[in-house]
Amino acid sequence: MRRMFLNGTAMSGQKDHATIAGAAFLGAARTAPCYRFFAVRDEFPGLLPVRENGASIEGELYEMPEEMLYDALLPEEPAELELGAIVLDDGTVVNAMHLQPERVAAGDRLVDISGYGGWRAYQAALRAAGSAADSAAAGSAAGSAGAEAAGGPR
């Protein structure tokens, strides 16, 4: 059995959670503050171990059979990630996926999201920004339609 810290799309409620169906959920967990956390193309996150200016990142801890890890989860992981070990905030060492920056294609969007503290918080910020942009665009369109109806500029 392996203890695996998940911090992205395989966590509960995320699009790839079915990949680990049957794994034992051990609870919410946080890394020790020695990682930076990046969003790759806004599709998935990756942890990067650092010696300084690290952050504690939230995620979920699972226990799973070796077969599930190697035959189900790892084959679904993006090429930019690699299995490694991390330290949790309680000092426990567990497995997790590490970002391999050299595997990120030139021109791919890579954003340091460490300040959000986790993938869900970053996703919420993206949704909020999208909603604000949608609201602004709707307000602008409504203003233009009103001006046109009143004989204003077209």
PDB file of N, CA, C and O in Angstrom, residues 12 21 28 34 60-61 75 82 84 90 93 100-101 105 115 136 146:
ATOM      1  N   SER A  12     -11.108  14.535  -4.701  1.00  0.00           N
ATOM      2  CA  SER A  12     -12.563  14.365  -4.701  1.00  0.00           C
ATOM      3  C   SER A  12     -13.228  15.574  -5.355  1.00  0.00           C
ATOM      4  O   SER A  12     -12.787  16.708  -5.181  1.00  0.00           O
ATOM      5  N   ALA A  21     -10.859   5.352  -7.756  1.00  0.00           N
ATOM      6  CA  ALA A  21     -12.028   4.752  -7.095  1.00  0.00           C
ATOM      7  C   ALA A  21     -11.594   3.529  -6.299  1.00  0.00           C
ATOM      8  O   ALA A  21     -10.882   2.666  -6.806  1.00  0.00           O
ATOM      9  N   ALA A  28      -7.967  15.367   4.684  1.00  0.00           N
ATOM     10  CA  ALA A  28      -7.305  16.545   4.129  1.00  0.00           C
ATOM     11  C   ALA A  28      -5.887  16.599   4.677  1.00  0.00           C
ATOM     12  O   ALA A  28      -5.618  16.147   5.790  1.00  0.00           O
ATOM     13  N   CYS A  34       7.641  23.908   1.855  1.00  0.00           N
ATOM     14  CA  CYS A  34       8.881  23.853   1.073  1.00  0.00           C
ATOM     15  C   CYS A  34       8.610  23.510  -0.395  1.00  0.00           C
ATOM     16  O   CYS A  34       9.402  22.805  -1.024  1.00  0.00           O
ATOM     17  N   GLU A  60      -5.291  16.209  -0.537  1.00  0.00           N
ATOM     18  CA  GLU A  60      -5.948  15.078   0.118  1.00  0.00           C
ATOM     19  C   GLU A  60      -4.975  13.914   0.180  1.00  0.00           C
ATOM     20  O   GLU A  60      -4.217  13.681  -0.762  1.00  0.00           O
ATOM     21  N   LEU A  61      -5.044  13.166   1.268  1.00  0.00           N
ATOM     22  CA  LEU A  61      -4.176  12.012   1.453  1.00  0.00           C
ATOM     23  C   LEU A  61      -4.994  10.737   1.271  1.00  0.00           C
ATOM     24  O   LEU A  61      -6.077  10.602   1.850  1.00  0.00           O
ATOM     25  N   PRO A  75      -0.599   6.217 -15.206  1.00  0.00           N
ATOM     26  CA  PRO A  75      -0.761   6.333 -16.660  1.00  0.00           C
ATOM     27  C   PRO A  75      -1.624   7.531 -17.086  1.00  0.00           C
ATOM     28  O   PRO A  75      -1.525   7.997 -18.220  1.00  0.00           O
ATOM     29  N   GLU A  82       5.927  13.842 -12.440  1.00  0.00           N
ATOM     30  CA  GLU A  82       6.645  12.594 -12.161  1.00  0.00           C
ATOM     31  C   GLU A  82       6.444  12.219 -10.698  1.00  0.00           C
ATOM     32  O   GLU A  82       6.442  13.087  -9.819  1.00  0.00           O
ATOM     33  N   GLY A  84       7.146  11.264  -7.039  1.00  0.00           N
ATOM     34  CA  GLY A  84       8.234  11.548  -6.124  1.00  0.00           C
ATOM     35  C   GLY A  84       7.729  11.456  -4.694  1.00  0.00           C
ATOM     36  O   GLY A  84       6.639  10.931  -4.448  1.00  0.00           O
ATOM     37  N   ASP A  90       3.095  17.680   8.969  1.00  0.00           N
ATOM     38  CA  ASP A  90       3.362  16.974  10.230  1.00  0.00           C
ATOM     39  C   ASP A  90       4.672  16.182  10.184  1.00  0.00           C
ATOM     40  O   ASP A  90       4.988  15.431  11.111  1.00  0.00           O
ATOM     41  N   VAL A  93       6.451  11.607   5.383  1.00  0.00           N
ATOM     42  CA  VAL A  93       6.869  11.563   3.984  1.00  0.00           C
ATOM     43  C   VAL A  93       5.927  10.626   3.239  1.00  0.00           C
ATOM     44  O   VAL A  93       5.708   9.482   3.661  1.00  0.00           O
ATOM     45  N   GLN A 100       7.950  18.693 -13.367  1.00  0.00           N
ATOM     46  CA  GLN A 100       9.245  18.637 -14.038  1.00  0.00           C
ATOM     47  C   GLN A 100       9.264  19.814 -15.032  1.00  0.00           C
ATOM     48  O   GLN A 100       8.813  19.673 -16.172  1.00  0.00           O
ATOM     49  N   PRO A 101       9.747  20.984 -14.601  1.00  0.00           N
ATOM     50  CA  PRO A 101       9.649  22.187 -15.444  1.00  0.00           C
ATOM     51  C   PRO A 101      10.257  22.024 -16.834  1.00  0.00           C
ATOM     52  O   PRO A 101       9.760  22.612 -17.797  1.00  0.00           O
ATOM     53  N   ALA A 105       6.291  22.530 -22.283  1.00  0.00           N
ATOM     54  CA  ALA A 105       6.614  22.997 -23.631  1.00  0.00           C
ATOM     55  C   ALA A 105       6.779  24.517 -23.663  1.00  0.00           C
ATOM     56  O   ALA A 105       6.069  25.246 -22.955  1.00  0.00           O
ATOM     57  N   GLY A 115       0.371  31.200  -3.901  1.00  0.00           N
ATOM     58  CA  GLY A 115      -0.352  32.121  -3.038  1.00  0.00           C
ATOM     59  C   GLY A 115      -1.801  31.736  -2.799  1.00  0.00           C
ATOM     60  O   GLY A 115      -2.403  32.172  -1.816  1.00  0.00           O
ATOM     61  N   ALA A 136     -19.228  42.040 -16.908  1.00  0.00           N
ATOM     62  CA  ALA A 136     -18.804  43.291 -17.527  1.00  0.00           C
ATOM     63  C   ALA A 136     -19.177  43.306 -19.005  1.00  0.00           C
ATOM     64  O   ALA A 136     -19.664  44.312 -19.530  1.00  0.00           O
ATOM     65  N   GLY A 146     -28.925  49.708 -25.543  1.00  0.00           N
ATOM     66  CA  GLY A 146     -29.747  50.825 -25.104  1.00  0.00           C
ATOM     67  C   GLY A 146     -29.428  52.078 -25.896  1.00  0.00           C
ATOM     68  O   GLY A 146     -30.315  52.839 -26.284  1.00  0.00           O
TER      69      GLY A 146
END
